[in-house]
CSV table of C-alpha atoms and ligand atoms in Angstrom, one decimal:
chain,number,residue,atom,x,y,z
H,1,MET,CA,0.2,-0.3,-0.2
H,2,ILE,CA,1.9,3.4,-0.8
H,3,VAL,CA,0.2,6.5,0.6
H,4,ILE,CA,0.9,9.1,-0.9
H,5,LEU,CA,0.9,13.0,1.7
H,6,LYS,CA,-0.2,15.7,0.4
H,7,PRO,CA,2.5,17.7,-1.4
H,8,SER,CA,3.1,20.9,0.6
H,9,ILE,CA,3.5,18.4,4.0
H,10,ASP,CA,6.4,20.0,5.8
H,11,THR,CA,7.8,16.8,7.4
H,12,GLN,CA,8.4,19.6,10.8
H,13,SER,CA,4.5,19.3,11.3
H,14,ALA,CA,2.5,18.1,13.8
H,15,GLU,CA,-0.2,16.7,11.0
H,16,TYR,CA,3.2,14.1,9.7
H,17,HIS,CA,3.9,13.1,12.6
H,18,TYR,CA,0.7,12.5,13.6
H,19,THR,CA,0.2,10.6,10.1
H,20,LEU,CA,3.0,8.5,10.9
H,21,ASN,CA,2.5,7.5,14.0
H,22,ALA,CA,-0.8,6.0,13.6
H,23,LEU,CA,0.9,4.3,10.5
H,24,GLN,CA,4.1,3.1,12.4
H,25,GLY,CA,1.9,1.6,14.6
H,26,LEU,CA,0.2,-0.5,12.3
H,27,PRO,CA,0.9,-4.7,13.7
H,28,GLY,CA,3.0,-6.4,11.6
H,29,ILE,CA,4.0,-4.3,8.5
H,30,GLU,CA,6.5,-2.8,7.9
H,31,VAL,CA,6.9,1.2,6.9
H,32,LYS,CA,8.9,3.1,5.0
H,33,LEU,CA,9.4,6.5,3.8
H,34,ASN,CA,9.7,8.0,0.5
H,35,SER,CA,10.8,11.4,-0.8
H,36,THR,CA,11.0,12.1,-4.2
H,37,GLN,CA,12.1,15.3,-6.0
H,38,GLY,CA,10.1,15.7,-9.0
H,39,THR,CA,10.1,18.9,-11.4
H,40,HIS,CA,7.6,21.0,-9.5
H,41,GLU,CA,7.3,19.6,-5.9
H,42,VAL,CA,8.9,16.8,-3.2
H,43,VAL,CA,7.1,13.9,-3.3
H,44,HIS,CA,6.1,12.4,0.3
H,45,GLU,CA,5.5,8.6,-0.3
H,46,ILE,CA,4.6,6.4,2.9
H,47,TYR,CA,5.3,2.4,2.2
H,48,LEU,CA,2.9,0.0,3.7
H,49,ILE,CA,4.5,-3.4,2.9
H,50,GLY,CA,3.4,-6.5,4.2
H,51,ASP,CA,-0.5,-8.2,4.1
H,52,THR,CA,-2.2,-5.3,4.4
H,53,GLU,CA,-5.3,-6.3,2.9
H,54,HIS,CA,-6.8,-5.9,6.3
H,55,ILE,CA,-6.4,-1.7,6.4
H,56,SER,CA,-8.8,0.3,5.5
H,57,LYS,CA,-7.8,2.2,3.3
H,58,ASP,CA,-10.8,4.6,4.2
H,59,ASN,CA,-9.1,5.3,7.3
H,60,ILE,CA,-5.8,5.8,5.5
H,61,GLU,CA,-7.2,8.4,3.7
H,62,ALA,CA,-8.7,9.8,6.8
H,63,LEU,CA,-5.6,11.1,8.0
H,64,PRO,CA,-4.4,14.7,8.6
H,65,GLY,CA,-1.7,15.1,4.8
H,66,VAL,CA,-2.7,12.0,2.5
H,67,ALA,CA,-3.6,13.2,-0.3
H,68,ARG,CA,-4.7,9.8,-1.3
H,69,VAL,CA,-3.7,5.8,-1.1
H,70,ILE,CA,-2.6,2.9,-3.4
H,71,ARG,CA,-3.3,-0.7,-2.6
H,72,ILE,CA,-0.7,-2.8,-4.3
H,73,SER,CA,-1.7,-6.0,-5.7
H,74,THR,CA,1.2,-6.2,-7.9
H,75,GLN,CA,4.5,-8.4,-6.5
H,76,TYR,CA,7.2,-5.4,-7.4
H,77,GLN,CA,5.6,-3.7,-3.4
H,78,ILE,CA,7.7,-0.3,-4.9
H,79,LEU,CA,8.4,-0.3,-7.7
H,80,GLY,CA,5.5,-1.8,-9.4
H,81,ARG,CA,3.0,0.5,-11.6
H,82,GLU,CA,-0.5,-1.7,-10.9
H,83,GLN,CA,-2.8,-2.1,-14.0
H,84,ASN,CA,-4.3,0.7,-15.2
H,85,ASN,CA,-2.3,3.6,-13.3
H,86,ARG,CA,-1.1,5.8,-15.7
H,87,GLN,CA,1.0,7.5,-12.7
H,88,GLU,CA,4.0,9.6,-13.5
H,89,PHE,CA,7.6,8.9,-11.6
H,90,GLU,CA,9.9,11.2,-11.9
H,91,PHE,CA,13.6,12.1,-10.6
H,92,GLU,CA,16.0,14.9,-10.5
H,93,TYR,CA,19.6,14.3,-10.4
H,94,ASN,CA,21.9,17.3,-10.5
H,95,GLY,CA,19.4,18.7,-13.0
H,96,VAL,CA,18.1,15.9,-15.0
H,97,VAL,CA,16.0,14.6,-15.0
H,98,PHE,CA,14.2,10.9,-14.7
H,99,SER,CA,10.9,9.4,-16.5
H,100,GLN,CA,9.2,7.2,-18.5
H,101,ASN,CA,8.9,10.0,-20.7
H,102,ASN,CA,11.9,11.6,-22.0
H,103,LEU,CA,14.8,10.3,-22.8
H,104,ASN,CA,18.3,10.1,-22.0
H,105,VAL,CA,21.7,9.4,-23.9
H,106,PHE,CA,24.4,8.3,-21.8
H,107,ALA,CA,27.3,7.1,-24.2
H,108,GLY,CA,31.0,6.7,-23.8
H,109,LEU,CA,33.5,4.1,-22.8
H,110,CYS,CA,33.2,1.5,-22.3
H,111,ALA,CA,36.0,1.8,-19.9
H,112,VAL,CA,38.8,4.0,-19.1
H,113,ASP,CA,41.3,4.2,-20.8
H,114,SER,CA,43.7,7.6,-20.3
H,115,ILE,CA,43.2,11.0,-19.5
H,116,ASP,CA,43.1,11.7,-22.8
H,117,THR,CA,40.4,9.5,-23.9
H,118,VAL,CA,38.2,10.4,-21.4
H,119,GLU,CA,39.3,14.1,-22.7
H,120,ASP,CA,38.2,13.3,-26.3
H,121,MET,CA,35.5,11.0,-24.8
H,122,MET,CA,33.5,14.0,-22.9
H,123,LYS,CA,35.0,17.1,-25.5
H,124,SER,CA,33.0,15.7,-28.5
H,125,LEU,CA,30.0,15.1,-26.0
H,126,GLN,CA,30.1,18.5,-25.1
H,127,SER,CA,30.2,20.0,-28.6
H,128,PHE,CA,26.3,18.2,-29.8
H,129,GLY,CA,25.2,19.5,-26.5
H,130,GLN,CA,25.3,16.4,-24.4
H,131,THR,CA,25.2,15.9,-19.6
H,132,CYS,CA,25.6,12.1,-19.7
H,133,THR,CA,28.4,9.7,-20.3
H,134,ARG,CA,29.3,6.5,-18.7
H,135,MET,CA,32.7,5.7,-18.3
H,136,GLY,CA,33.6,2.3,-16.6
H,137,ALA,CA,36.6,2.5,-13.7
H,138,TYR,CA,35.3,-0.6,-12.6
H,139,LYS,CA,35.8,-3.5,-14.9
H,140,PRO,CA,34.0,-6.8,-14.0
H,141,ARG,CA,36.0,-9.2,-16.2
H,142,THR,CA,35.3,-13.2,-17.2
H,143,SER,CA,39.4,-13.2,-16.7
H,144,PRO,CA,41.2,-12.1,-14.2
H,145,TYR,CA,44.5,-11.4,-16.9
H,146,ALA,CA,42.0,-8.8,-18.4
H,147,PHE,CA,42.1,-5.5,-17.8
H,148,GLN,CA,40.5,-4.8,-14.1
H,149,GLY,CA,39.9,-0.5,-15.1
H,150,LEU,CA,41.4,1.5,-13.4
H,151,GLY,CA,39.5,1.9,-10.1
H,152,LYS,CA,39.8,4.7,-8.4
H,153,HIS,CA,43.4,5.9,-10.1
H,154,CYS,CA,41.8,7.6,-12.9
H,155,LEU,CA,38.6,9.1,-11.0
H,156,PRO,CA,40.1,12.3,-10.4
H,157,TYR,CA,40.5,12.5,-13.7
H,158,VAL,CA,37.7,11.2,-14.7
H,159,PHE,CA,35.5,13.7,-12.7
H,160,GLU,CA,37.5,16.7,-13.4
H,161,LYS,CA,37.2,16.1,-17.1
H,162,ALA,CA,33.4,16.2,-16.8
H,163,GLY,CA,33.5,18.9,-14.5
H,164,LYS,CA,35.4,20.6,-17.4
H,165,TYR,CA,33.0,19.5,-20.6
H,166,GLY,CA,30.1,20.2,-18.2
H,167,ILE,CA,29.1,17.1,-17.8
H,168,LYS,CA,25.6,15.9,-15.1
H,169,VAL,CA,25.6,12.6,-14.7
H,170,ILE,CA,28.5,9.6,-15.3
H,171,ALA,CA,27.3,6.4,-15.3
H,172,MET,CA,29.9,4.0,-13.7
H,173,GLU,CA,29.1,0.6,-12.6
H,174,VAL,CA,30.7,-0.6,-9.0
H,175,THR,CA,30.8,-4.3,-8.1
H,176,HIS,CA,32.0,-3.8,-4.0
H,177,ALA,CA,30.3,-1.4,-1.7
H,178,ARG,CA,33.9,-0.1,-1.0
H,179,HIS,CA,33.5,1.5,-5.1
H,180,ILE,CA,30.4,3.8,-3.2
H,181,GLU,CA,32.7,5.1,-0.4
H,182,GLU,CA,35.8,5.8,-3.0
H,183,ILE,CA,33.8,7.6,-5.4
H,184,MET,CA,31.7,9.7,-2.7
H,185,ASP,CA,35.5,10.7,-1.7
H,186,TYR,CA,37.4,10.9,-4.7
H,187,LEU,CA,33.6,13.5,-5.7
H,188,GLN,CA,34.3,15.3,-2.8
H,189,GLN,CA,37.5,16.1,-2.9
H,190,ALA,CA,37.1,17.2,-6.4
H,191,GLY,CA,34.5,20.0,-4.9
H,192,ASN,CA,31.6,17.8,-6.6
H,193,PRO,CA,31.7,19.1,-10.4
H,194,THR,CA,29.6,15.8,-11.9
H,195,GLY,CA,27.3,13.4,-10.6
H,196,VAL,CA,27.4,9.7,-10.8
H,197,MET,CA,24.8,7.3,-11.1
H,198,LEU,CA,25.9,3.6,-9.4
H,199,GLN,CA,25.6,0.7,-11.7
H,200,ILE,CA,24.3,-2.7,-10.8
H,201,GLY,CA,26.5,-5.2,-13.3
H,202,THR,CA,25.0,-8.3,-14.6
H,203,ARG,CA,26.7,-9.8,-13.1
H,204,ASN,CA,25.6,-8.9,-9.8
H,205,ALA,CA,21.9,-8.0,-10.8
H,206,GLN,CA,21.5,-10.8,-7.8
H,207,ASN,CA,24.1,-9.5,-6.0
H,208,PHE,CA,21.8,-9.6,-2.8
H,209,GLU,CA,24.1,-7.8,-0.6
H,210,LEU,CA,25.4,-5.2,-2.8
H,211,LEU,CA,22.0,-3.9,-4.3
H,212,ARG,CA,21.2,-3.7,-0.1
H,213,GLU,CA,24.5,-1.9,0.2
H,214,VAL,CA,24.0,0.3,-3.1
H,215,GLY,CA,20.1,1.1,-2.8
H,216,SER,CA,21.0,1.9,1.2
H,217,GLN,CA,22.6,5.5,-0.1
H,218,LYS,CA,20.3,7.8,-1.5
H,219,THR,CA,23.0,10.0,-2.9
H,220,PHE,CA,23.4,8.6,-6.2
H,221,PRO,CA,20.1,7.3,-8.7
H,222,VAL,CA,21.2,3.6,-9.6
H,223,LEU,CA,21.3,1.9,-13.2
H,224,PHE,CA,20.3,-1.3,-13.0
H,225,LYS,CA,21.3,-4.5,-15.3
H,226,ARG,CA,19.1,-6.7,-15.6
H,227,GLY,CA,20.3,-10.0,-15.8
H,228,TYR,CA,21.5,-11.9,-18.8
H,229,GLY,CA,20.8,-16.0,-17.2
H,230,ILE,CA,18.2,-15.5,-14.8
H,231,THR,CA,14.7,-13.6,-16.2
H,232,LEU,CA,12.8,-10.8,-16.4
H,233,THR,CA,10.6,-11.3,-13.4
H,234,GLU,CA,13.8,-12.2,-11.1
H,235,SER,CA,15.1,-9.3,-12.3
H,236,LEU,CA,12.5,-6.8,-11.3
H,237,HIS,CA,12.5,-8.7,-8.0
H,238,ALA,CA,16.1,-7.9,-7.8
H,239,ALA,CA,15.8,-4.6,-9.1
H,240,GLU,CA,12.9,-4.2,-5.9
H,241,TYR,CA,15.4,-4.9,-3.4
H,242,LEU,CA,17.5,-1.6,-3.8
H,243,ALA,CA,13.6,-0.5,-3.5
H,244,HIS,CA,13.5,-2.3,-0.9
H,245,ALA,CA,17.5,-1.2,0.9
H,246,GLY,CA,15.7,2.8,1.1
H,247,ASN,CA,16.8,3.7,-2.7
H,248,HIS,CA,14.5,4.9,-6.0
H,249,ASN,CA,15.9,6.5,-7.9
H,250,ILE,CA,16.6,3.2,-10.2
H,251,ILE,CA,16.4,3.5,-14.1
H,252,PHE,CA,16.1,-0.3,-14.8
H,253,CYS,CA,18.2,-1.6,-18.0
H,254,LEU,CA,17.5,-4.2,-20.7
H,255,ARG,CA,21.2,-5.7,-21.9
H,256,GLY,CA,19.9,-8.5,-23.8
H,257,VAL,CA,20.5,-12.3,-22.4
H,258,LYS,CA,22.7,-15.0,-23.2
H,259,SER,CA,21.7,-17.5,-25.6
H,260,LEU,CA,23.1,-20.2,-28.3
H,261,PHE,CA,19.9,-18.3,-30.0
H,262,GLY,CA,21.8,-14.6,-29.9
H,263,PRO,CA,24.9,-14.6,-32.0
H,264,PRO,CA,25.8,-12.9,-34.5
H,265,HIS,CA,24.7,-10.9,-31.8
H,266,ARG,CA,26.8,-11.1,-28.7
H,267,ASN,CA,23.2,-11.8,-26.5
H,268,MET,CA,20.2,-12.0,-27.7
H,269,VAL,CA,18.7,-8.9,-27.7
H,270,ASP,CA,15.5,-8.3,-25.4
H,271,PHE,CA,14.4,-5.0,-26.3
H,272,ALA,CA,10.9,-6.1,-27.1
H,273,HIS,CA,10.8,-5.7,-23.3
H,274,VAL,CA,10.9,-2.4,-23.5
H,275,PRO,CA,7.0,-1.8,-22.7
H,276,VAL,CA,7.1,-4.1,-21.0
H,277,ILE,CA,8.8,-3.1,-18.2
H,278,ARG,CA,7.3,0.6,-18.5
H,279,ARG,CA,3.5,-0.8,-17.9
H,280,LEU,CA,4.8,-3.3,-14.9
H,281,THR,CA,7.0,-0.5,-13.0
H,282,LYS,CA,7.5,3.3,-12.6
H,283,MET,CA,10.9,2.8,-13.5
H,284,PRO,CA,12.4,4.6,-16.9
H,285,VAL,CA,14.0,1.9,-19.2
H,286,CYS,CA,17.1,2.3,-20.1
H,287,ILE,CA,19.0,0.7,-22.8
H,288,ASP,CA,22.4,-1.1,-24.4
H,289,PRO,CA,22.3,-2.0,-27.2
H,290,SER,CA,26.3,-2.1,-27.8
H,291,HIS,CA,26.5,-4.9,-24.6
H,292,SER,CA,23.7,-6.4,-26.4
H,293,VAL,CA,24.3,-6.8,-30.0
H,294,GLY,CA,27.8,-6.3,-29.0
H,295,THR,CA,29.2,-5.7,-32.8
H,296,LEU,CA,29.2,-2.4,-35.5
H,297,ASP,CA,28.3,-4.9,-38.7
H,298,GLN,CA,26.2,-2.6,-41.3
H,299,THR,CA,23.1,-3.5,-43.7
H,300,PRO,CA,24.1,-3.0,-47.0
H,301,GLU,CA,22.1,0.5,-46.4
H,302,GLY,CA,24.7,1.5,-44.3
H,303,LEU,CA,24.2,1.5,-40.8
H,304,SER,CA,24.8,-1.0,-38.1
H,305,ASP,CA,23.6,-3.4,-35.5
H,306,ILE,CA,24.0,-1.6,-33.1
H,307,PHE,CA,21.9,2.1,-33.7
H,308,HIS,CA,18.9,-0.7,-35.3
H,309,ALA,CA,18.9,-2.0,-32.2
H,310,THR,CA,18.9,1.4,-30.4
H,311,ALA,CA,16.4,2.8,-33.0
H,312,GLN,CA,14.4,-0.2,-31.8
H,313,GLY,CA,14.3,-0.2,-28.6
H,314,ILE,CA,13.8,3.7,-28.8
H,315,ILE,CA,10.4,3.5,-30.8
H,316,SER,CA,8.5,1.4,-28.2
H,317,GLY,CA,9.9,4.2,-25.6
H,318,ALA,CA,12.7,3.4,-24.1
H,319,ASN,CA,13.8,6.2,-21.5
H,320,MET,CA,17.3,6.3,-21.6
H,321,VAL,CA,20.8,4.6,-23.8
H,322,LEU,CA,23.8,3.5,-22.5
H,323,VAL,CA,26.7,3.1,-25.5
H,324,ASP,CA,29.7,2.6,-25.9
H,325,PHE,CA,31.7,4.8,-27.4
H,326,HIS,CA,35.4,5.7,-28.0
H,327,PRO,CA,37.5,8.3,-29.6
H,328,ASN,CA,39.8,5.5,-31.6
H,329,PRO,CA,37.8,2.2,-31.3
H,330,PRO,CA,40.9,-0.4,-33.1
H,331,THR,CA,42.4,0.8,-29.3
H,332,ALA,CA,40.0,0.4,-26.1
H,333,VAL,CA,40.8,-2.1,-24.2
H,334,VAL,CA,37.9,-3.7,-22.9
H,335,ASP,CA,35.1,-4.4,-26.4
H,336,SER,CA,36.9,-2.7,-29.2
H,337,ARG,CA,35.2,-4.4,-31.4
H,338,GLN,CA,31.1,-2.6,-30.1
H,339,ALA,CA,32.7,0.8,-29.6
H,340,ILE,CA,31.0,3.7,-32.0
H,341,PRO,CA,33.9,6.0,-33.4
H,342,THR,CA,33.2,9.2,-31.4
H,343,SER,CA,33.4,11.0,-34.9
H,344,ASP,CA,29.9,9.4,-35.9
H,345,LEU,CA,28.4,10.7,-32.2
H,346,ASP,CA,26.3,13.8,-34.4
H,347,TRP,CA,24.8,10.8,-37.2
H,348,PHE,CA,24.0,9.0,-33.8
H,349,LEU,CA,22.4,11.5,-32.1
H,350,GLU,CA,20.4,12.4,-35.0
H,351,ASP,CA,19.4,8.6,-35.6
H,352,ILE,CA,17.7,8.5,-31.7
H,353,ARG,CA,15.6,12.3,-32.8
H,354,ILE,CA,13.9,9.9,-35.7
H,355,ALA,CA,13.7,7.3,-33.5
H,356,ARG,CA,11.6,8.8,-30.3
H,357,ASN,CA,9.9,11.3,-32.2
H,358,ALA,CA,8.7,7.9,-34.0
H,359,PHE,CA,7.4,7.5,-30.5
H,360,GLU,CA,6.5,10.1,-30.0
H,361,GLN,CA,4.6,10.1,-32.8
H,362,ARG,CA,3.0,6.3,-31.9
H,363,ALA,CA,2.3,7.5,-28.5
H,364,ALA,CA,0.3,10.5,-30.0
H,365,LEU,CA,-2.2,8.7,-32.4
H,366,ALA,CA,-2.7,5.7,-29.7
H,367,GLN,CA,-3.6,8.6,-27.0
H,368,LYS,CA,-6.2,10.2,-29.9
H,369,ARG,CA,-7.7,7.0,-30.7
H,370,LEU,CA,-8.4,6.0,-27.0
H,371,ASN,CA,-10.2,9.5,-26.7
H,372,SER,CA,-12.0,9.2,-29.5
X,1,LIG,C1,28.8,-2.2,-18.8
X,1,LIG,O1,28.0,-2.1,-19.3
X,1,LIG,O2,30.3,-2.0,-18.6
X,1,LIG,C2,29.6,-3.7,-18.8
X,1,LIG,C3,30.0,-4.5,-18.0
X,1,LIG,O3,27.7,-4.2,-18.5
X,1,LIG,P1,27.2,-5.9,-18.6
X,1,LIG,O4,26.6,-5.5,-16.9
X,1,LIG,O5,25.5,-5.7,-18.8
X,1,LIG,O6,27.9,-6.5,-18.9
X,2,LIG,MN1,31.8,-3.7,-22.2
């Protein structure tokens, strides 16, 4: 059950405390508070977790400070979207808005390899008005002998360059709770010139301890990548771990699944699930065409499979694109076969605009039919 408080409520006020005390007194019910900064106002919600069937919705609605109550029947108690609930769910982080109604592009380096590539990449992003990127510092690799990422050593210049080139949010994978502290410390030392979105990689999708650690901090939003060897339902439950630990600013990323039927792509692309996530949950949906497709092979008109998969995800409403670029792909130390050269960034962004416009036209047509 979600209790939505009045938008103007003062969390120091008597009505707020009265309502909270009443809810905390409900036997056998766990109470979780969440405040989200939307574009217009702060939304205060209280989640009642447990067996809420016997609780009267009317009684809760009668408490002072309560605007409305939503009974949750979905298994994803915090992130789930009730059937026919068109409620918008958005959050703002470091000036960037994330929601199921917009689109953010995070083009950048799969792995940070040098200060020069970081600078080149960010300069290109700025020249095309981009304020978000991806930068892998901690790399989970299949072989212990492969390059493991520069880790905390690259953070000072990654953050400094981000500030210099107006980058507001960097998606960065963490594989250990210690990395959260490192990122926080280095950001602070640099004077907080940018923001970070903590990424949970596909290999850690069911690392419940890590999910709890990442979910229990509220400084950074989280990009959760679906597990590549588990069902979508299992991945959604895993994302719910983050929310249950306290952080609701979560983006769910589709990145393909391991399958014998995937090749010649690296993974079986799962972007047909974009509408499923938008329907079942309130989370903005990200697509990662690089790690799912994995090659830059092209169709006869000169569009790579990565461009095609990106367009396919966006035309069905994806809200974020996480994609590998590199100023000089053959020299990239990780995943060089899937990195798009930064010289194609303008083309990629234009292709995305075409696909997003097509989605918006499709959505407008659907609305017109529904309202007629
Ligand atoms: C990545 O985005 O750098 C990455 C390793 O992705 P995934 O966890 O999806 O394999
Ligand atoms: Mn990679």
